[in-house]
Short mmCIF file of C-alpha atoms in Angstrom, two decimals:
data_model
loop_
_atom_site.label_atom_id
_atom_site.label_comp_id
_atom_site.label_asym_id
_atom_site.label_seq_id
_atom_site.Cartn_x
_atom_site.Cartn_y
_atom_site.Cartn_z
CA MET A 213 308.94 127.63 89.89
CA ARG A 214 307.30 130.88 88.78
CA VAL A 215 304.02 131.66 90.54
CA ASP A 216 301.28 133.78 88.98
CA PRO A 217 300.12 136.12 91.78
CA PHE A 218 296.67 136.34 90.19
CA GLU A 219 296.11 132.65 89.66
CA ASN A 220 292.91 131.50 91.39
CA VAL A 221 293.36 128.56 93.74
CA GLU A 222 290.74 126.70 95.75
CA LEU A 223 290.71 126.58 99.54
CA GLY A 224 290.37 122.97 100.59
CA GLY A 225 287.53 121.38 98.67
CA THR A 226 285.13 124.23 99.32
CA GLY A 227 284.79 125.87 95.92
CA VAL A 228 286.01 129.14 97.47
CA THR A 229 288.91 130.50 95.44
CA VAL A 230 291.55 133.12 96.23
CA THR A 231 294.19 134.91 94.22
CA ARG A 232 297.67 133.83 95.25
CA LEU A 233 298.35 137.39 96.34
CA GLY A 234 295.82 138.75 98.82
CA MET A 235 295.44 142.12 100.49
CA GLY A 236 295.69 142.17 104.28
CA LEU A 237 293.42 144.91 105.59
CA ALA A 238 294.88 145.50 109.06
CA PRO A 239 296.79 148.61 107.87
CA ILE A 240 293.65 150.37 106.63
CA GLY A 241 292.24 149.97 110.14
CA GLY A 242 294.87 152.44 111.32
CA LEU A 243 297.58 149.97 112.34
CA PHE A 244 300.34 152.06 114.00
CA ALA A 245 299.40 155.20 112.01
CA PRO A 246 296.18 156.83 110.77
CA VAL A 247 295.14 156.22 107.16
CA GLY A 248 291.83 158.00 106.60
CA ASP A 249 288.79 156.82 104.67
CA GLU A 250 289.87 158.19 101.31
CA ALA A 251 293.34 156.65 101.33
CA ALA A 252 291.98 153.32 102.58
CA VAL A 253 289.48 153.06 99.73
CA ALA A 254 292.16 154.20 97.26
CA ALA A 255 294.43 151.38 98.43
CA ILE A 256 291.75 148.76 97.80
CA ASP A 257 290.85 150.35 94.47
CA GLU A 258 294.47 150.21 93.31
CA ALA A 259 294.89 146.60 94.42
CA TRP A 260 291.71 145.76 92.52
CA ARG A 261 292.88 147.59 89.41
CA LEU A 262 296.08 145.56 89.42
CA GLY A 263 294.32 142.21 89.81
CA VAL A 264 294.05 141.40 93.52
CA ARG A 265 290.74 139.68 94.31
CA PHE A 266 291.33 138.32 97.83
CA PHE A 267 290.82 140.62 100.83
CA ASP A 268 291.23 139.74 104.52
CA THR A 269 289.91 141.82 107.42
CA ALA A 270 288.81 141.41 111.06
CA PRO A 271 286.79 143.18 113.77
CA LEU A 272 290.04 143.74 115.69
CA TYR A 273 291.47 145.99 113.00
CA GLY A 274 290.61 149.45 114.26
CA ALA A 275 287.67 148.05 116.26
CA GLY A 276 285.64 147.61 113.09
CA LEU A 277 287.19 150.42 111.05
CA SER A 278 288.89 148.10 108.58
CA GLU A 279 285.63 146.25 107.94
CA ARG A 280 283.73 149.50 107.39
CA ARG A 281 286.33 150.79 104.95
CA ALA A 282 286.58 147.45 103.15
CA GLY A 283 282.82 147.38 102.71
CA ALA A 284 282.79 150.92 101.34
CA ALA A 285 285.38 149.96 98.71
CA LEU A 286 284.10 146.50 97.79
CA ARG A 287 280.33 146.95 97.80
CA LYS A 288 280.61 148.74 94.45
CA ARG A 289 282.22 145.61 92.93
CA GLU A 290 280.42 142.59 91.50
CA ARG A 291 280.18 140.24 94.49
CA ALA A 292 281.07 137.08 92.59
CA LYS A 293 284.38 138.55 91.43
CA TYR A 294 286.17 138.76 94.78
CA THR A 295 286.79 136.73 97.91
CA ILE A 296 286.59 138.33 101.33
CA ALA A 297 287.50 136.88 104.69
CA THR A 298 286.88 138.16 108.18
CA LYS A 299 287.42 136.73 111.64
CA ALA A 300 285.54 135.82 114.80
CA GLY A 301 286.59 135.32 118.40
CA ARG A 302 287.18 138.99 119.13
CA ARG A 303 284.06 141.08 119.48
CA ILE A 304 283.63 144.83 119.61
CA THR A 305 282.22 145.73 123.00
CA ALA A 306 282.22 148.52 125.57
CA GLY A 307 283.47 146.18 128.27
CA SER A 308 284.34 142.58 129.01
CA SER A 309 285.86 140.34 131.63
CA VAL A 310 288.47 139.31 129.03
CA PRO A 311 289.61 142.57 127.39
CA GLU A 312 292.45 142.84 124.92
CA PRO A 313 295.83 143.67 126.51
CA ARG A 314 297.15 147.21 126.11
CA GLU A 315 299.92 146.13 123.72
CA VAL A 316 297.19 145.04 121.29
CA THR A 317 294.72 147.90 121.69
CA GLY A 318 297.56 150.42 121.59
CA MET A 319 298.52 149.33 118.08
CA TRP A 320 295.58 151.19 116.52
CA ALA A 321 295.89 154.87 115.70
CA GLU A 322 292.26 155.00 114.53
CA THR A 323 289.24 153.11 115.84
CA ALA A 324 285.56 152.86 115.00
CA GLY A 325 284.42 151.23 118.23
CA PRO A 326 284.88 151.42 122.00
CA GLY A 327 286.99 148.29 122.40
CA VAL A 328 287.52 144.66 121.46
CA ALA A 329 287.31 141.62 123.72
CA PHE A 330 287.74 137.87 123.33
CA ASP A 331 284.55 135.83 122.97
CA PHE A 332 284.77 132.24 121.74
CA SER A 333 281.31 131.18 122.86
CA ARG A 334 278.85 129.89 120.27
CA GLU A 335 276.69 132.98 120.63
CA GLY A 336 279.74 135.21 120.57
CA ILE A 337 280.92 133.71 117.28
CA ARG A 338 277.53 134.03 115.63
CA SER A 339 276.94 137.57 116.95
CA SER A 340 280.43 138.68 115.94
CA TYR A 341 279.89 137.40 112.41
CA ARG A 342 276.52 139.12 112.15
CA GLU A 343 278.04 142.40 113.32
CA SER A 344 280.90 142.04 110.83
CA LEU A 345 278.41 141.62 107.99
CA GLU A 346 276.62 144.78 109.10
CA ARG A 347 279.87 146.75 109.02
CA LEU A 348 280.84 145.29 105.65
CA GLY A 349 277.36 145.78 104.22
CA LEU A 350 277.37 142.21 102.88
CA ASP A 351 275.12 139.21 103.41
CA ARG A 352 278.02 136.75 103.79
CA THR A 353 281.78 136.42 103.64
CA ASP A 354 283.56 133.68 101.76
CA VAL A 355 285.93 132.75 104.58
CA LEU A 356 285.55 133.03 108.35
CA HIS A 357 288.66 132.59 110.50
CA LEU A 358 288.78 131.84 114.21
CA HIS A 359 291.01 134.68 115.45
CA ASP A 360 293.92 134.00 117.83
CA PRO A 361 292.47 131.49 120.32
CA ASP A 362 295.92 131.08 121.98
CA ASP A 363 294.64 131.28 125.57
CA HIS A 364 291.19 129.85 124.81
CA TYR A 365 291.91 126.47 123.24
CA ALA A 366 289.26 124.44 125.09
CA GLU A 367 286.45 126.86 124.27
CA ALA A 368 287.70 127.17 120.69
CA VAL A 369 287.44 123.42 120.17
CA THR A 370 284.21 122.78 122.08
CA SER A 371 282.24 125.90 121.12
CA ALA A 372 283.78 128.17 118.50
CA LEU A 373 284.84 125.66 115.86
CA PRO A 374 281.55 123.72 115.97
CA GLU A 375 279.71 127.04 115.51
CA LEU A 376 281.89 127.91 112.53
CA ALA A 377 281.10 124.50 111.08
CA GLU A 378 277.39 125.12 111.62
CA LEU A 379 277.63 128.46 109.79
CA ARG A 380 279.30 126.64 106.91
CA ARG A 381 276.61 123.93 106.92
CA GLU A 382 273.93 126.64 106.76
CA GLY A 383 275.65 128.22 103.76
CA ALA A 384 276.30 131.42 105.72
CA VAL A 385 280.02 131.16 104.93
CA GLY A 386 281.91 129.25 102.25
CA ALA A 387 285.04 128.09 104.10
CA ILE A 388 286.11 128.02 107.74
CA SER A 389 289.60 128.62 109.00
CA ALA A 390 291.71 129.66 111.97
CA GLY A 391 294.33 132.38 112.06
CA MET A 392 297.22 132.57 114.52
CA ASN A 393 300.81 133.73 114.99
CA GLN A 394 301.90 130.25 116.04
CA SER A 395 301.89 126.88 114.30
CA ALA A 396 301.57 124.42 117.19
CA MET A 397 297.98 125.21 118.17
CA LEU A 398 296.97 125.68 114.55
CA THR A 399 298.21 122.13 113.96
CA ASP A 400 296.01 120.88 116.81
CA LEU A 401 293.04 122.76 115.33
CA ALA A 402 293.75 121.28 111.90
CA ARG A 403 293.62 117.80 113.43
CA THR A 404 290.00 118.34 114.49
CA GLY A 405 289.05 117.72 110.86
CA LEU A 406 286.78 120.79 110.78
CA LEU A 407 288.97 123.34 109.00
CA ASP A 408 289.20 124.07 105.29
CA SER A 409 292.16 126.43 105.63
CA VAL A 410 294.45 128.06 108.14
CA LEU A 411 296.03 131.51 108.25
CA LEU A 412 299.59 131.34 109.59
CA ALA A 413 301.13 134.74 110.36
CA GLY A 414 304.88 135.21 110.60
CA ARG A 415 305.83 131.57 111.03
CA TYR A 416 306.63 130.77 107.41
CA SER A 417 308.88 133.55 106.23
CA LEU A 418 312.49 134.00 105.14
CA LEU A 419 313.37 134.56 108.82
CA ASP A 420 311.14 131.96 110.47
CA GLN A 421 310.13 128.63 108.96
CA SER A 422 308.89 127.05 112.20
CA GLY A 423 305.58 126.21 110.52
CA LEU A 424 307.44 123.52 108.57
CA ALA A 425 307.92 121.45 111.71
CA ASP A 426 304.25 120.66 112.18
CA LEU A 427 301.56 122.70 110.46
CA LEU A 428 302.48 122.69 106.77
CA PRO A 429 303.01 118.91 106.53
CA GLU A 430 299.81 118.26 108.48
CA CYS A 431 297.80 120.57 106.22
CA ARG A 432 299.23 118.99 103.10
CA ARG A 433 298.25 115.52 104.33
CA ARG A 434 294.72 116.68 105.13
CA GLY A 435 294.13 118.84 102.07
CA ILE A 436 293.86 121.99 104.20
CA SER A 437 294.96 125.14 102.41
CA VAL A 438 297.49 127.39 104.11
CA ILE A 439 297.31 131.17 103.79
CA VAL A 440 300.53 132.84 104.89
CA GLY A 441 300.49 136.29 106.46
CA GLY A 442 303.26 138.38 107.94
CA VAL A 443 305.67 137.69 105.08
CA TYR A 444 307.65 140.83 106.02
CA ASN A 445 307.66 139.89 109.73
CA SER A 446 306.20 143.30 110.67
CA GLY A 447 308.61 145.24 108.48
CA VAL A 448 312.16 143.99 108.95
CA LEU A 449 311.96 141.98 105.71
CA ALA A 450 310.57 144.94 103.79
CA ASP A 451 313.61 147.13 104.40
CA PRO A 452 315.90 146.13 107.29
CA TRP A 453 317.72 149.47 107.18
CA GLN A 454 314.59 151.60 107.50
CA THR A 455 312.32 149.32 109.57
CA THR A 456 313.68 147.15 112.36
CA THR A 457 310.37 145.85 113.69
CA TYR A 458 309.95 142.09 114.04
CA ASP A 459 306.69 140.50 115.19
CA TYR A 460 305.34 143.96 116.16
CA ARG A 461 308.30 144.66 118.46
CA PRO A 462 311.82 146.06 118.06
CA ALA A 463 313.91 143.37 116.36
CA SER A 464 316.97 141.89 118.05
CA SER A 465 320.37 142.72 116.64
CA ARG A 466 320.69 139.11 115.46
CA VAL A 467 317.44 139.28 113.48
CA VAL A 468 318.37 142.63 111.93
CA ALA A 469 321.82 141.34 110.97
CA ARG A 470 320.31 138.25 109.32
CA ALA A 471 317.75 140.32 107.39
CA ARG A 472 320.45 142.70 106.21
CA ALA A 473 322.65 139.82 105.08
CA MET A 474 319.71 138.53 103.02
CA ALA A 475 319.14 142.01 101.61
CA ARG A 476 322.77 142.31 100.50
CA LEU A 477 322.56 139.02 98.60
CA CYS A 478 319.27 140.10 97.03
CA ASN A 479 320.85 143.39 95.95
CA ARG A 480 323.61 141.54 94.11
CA HIS A 481 320.91 140.02 91.91
CA GLY A 482 318.97 143.27 91.52
CA VAL A 483 316.07 141.92 93.60
CA PRO A 484 314.51 143.83 96.52
CA LEU A 485 314.40 141.76 99.70
CA ARG A 486 310.66 142.26 99.93
CA ALA A 487 310.18 140.52 96.55
CA ALA A 488 312.00 137.45 97.81
CA ALA A 489 310.09 137.58 101.12
CA LEU A 490 306.73 137.82 99.37
CA GLN A 491 307.36 135.06 96.83
CA PHE A 492 309.18 132.58 99.08
CA PRO A 493 306.14 131.04 100.88
CA LEU A 494 304.26 130.36 97.63
CA ALA A 495 306.73 127.62 96.66
CA HIS A 496 305.45 125.26 99.36
CA PRO A 497 302.76 122.93 97.98
CA ALA A 498 300.49 123.45 101.01
CA VAL A 499 300.44 127.24 100.60
CA ALA A 500 297.53 128.64 98.61
CA ALA A 501 298.11 132.38 99.06
CA VAL A 502 300.06 135.10 100.82
CA LEU A 503 298.56 138.18 102.41
CA VAL A 504 300.40 141.48 102.27
CA GLY A 505 299.27 144.48 104.26
CA MET A 506 298.73 147.56 102.08
CA ARG A 507 297.78 150.93 103.56
CA SER A 508 297.96 153.08 100.40
CA ALA A 509 297.69 152.92 96.63
CA ALA A 510 301.50 153.13 96.48
CA GLU A 511 301.90 150.12 98.79
CA ALA A 512 299.36 148.16 96.75
CA SER A 513 301.28 148.95 93.57
CA ASP A 514 304.56 147.95 95.19
CA ALA A 515 303.21 144.64 96.51
CA VAL A 516 301.96 143.67 93.07
CA ALA A 517 305.29 144.66 91.50
CA MET A 518 307.17 142.53 94.06
CA ALA A 519 304.88 139.56 93.41
CA ARG A 520 305.47 139.81 89.66
CA LEU A 521 309.22 140.41 89.73
CA PRO A 522 311.27 137.57 88.20
CA ILE A 523 313.74 136.17 90.74
CA PRO A 524 316.78 134.26 89.42
CA ALA A 525 317.34 130.75 90.76
CA ALA A 526 320.89 131.82 91.60
CA LEU A 527 319.58 134.05 94.38
CA TRP A 528 317.96 131.15 96.20
CA ARG A 529 321.18 129.13 95.78
CA ASP A 530 323.22 132.00 97.21
CA LEU A 531 320.91 132.26 100.23
CA SER A 532 321.38 128.53 100.85
CA ASP A 533 325.15 128.66 100.32
CA ALA A 534 325.34 131.48 102.88
CA TRP A 535 323.34 129.37 105.37
CA LEU A 536 320.61 131.97 105.38
CA LEU A 537 318.08 129.46 104.07
CA ASP A 538 317.96 125.69 104.53
CA PRO A 539 318.74 124.06 101.14
CA GLU A 540 315.95 121.51 101.74
CA ILE A 541 313.21 124.15 101.90
CA PRO A 542 311.21 124.56 98.67
CA VAL A 543 311.88 127.83 96.85
CA PRO A 544 310.24 129.39 93.80
#
């Protein structure tokens, strides 16, 4: 099954469409290393030139820096020709009783604000969204995700999600979603009946298909669109000899060995591992799009090339025969 990375697909029944390949904007917020305004805008410009029309940001990314840079690059484009998503549940603030842990705040080499804190209250969601629009310089986003409510489930369900639904009812946002690095709670949130889509990061990749156990089947039954992020699992699936980071931490020797075994099989077919990692999730019928982080024009160009690269069916068979991929899992 060959997937067109620039095909437009609808999220749920909302009328909001996304290209199958989207640009994740965490890197341009200074994730792990500084980027600079000029390079950040150049990355978005190159992705646009090549056909990407779906962009995903958040207040967390550089404490607003990603949103500011995204707005600077996208405001010059015709608004109807792209889809932009941001997130709520983390709000830029000088202080809070529920601050982000150091392992999160320490990930950003550049920041535009004093700090970020959790806030899943109704007022917090609405204020966060308003502040995001100010940074973006837009009057609305197409998608609004609830961002990582792992330790705040009760408030997410009783306050945050109803407020997202109210914003959708008012026409202030086109589709509502939730984004997490786990599938179990996302499945519970999907069962509320309020969501149009979900953003699942790192749990439907060549190394980790745990989202198949609960979330993807549930979303398919309910007509909820799945957006998959973290297709490189923080880098180990991009190049397991150069980058051995998995889920933002040093990868175990077992994970690195598995990724390298996959890479060797890919090399036999003349396919970079990152092409297989990027294209793999799109074969599942519940998956609408994948997000790939791009911090430069070169990374944008590479992501598009990997999305377009033909992959022989024999590669997927070899991965299954080597017990590196379950033969029952859908593949492109």
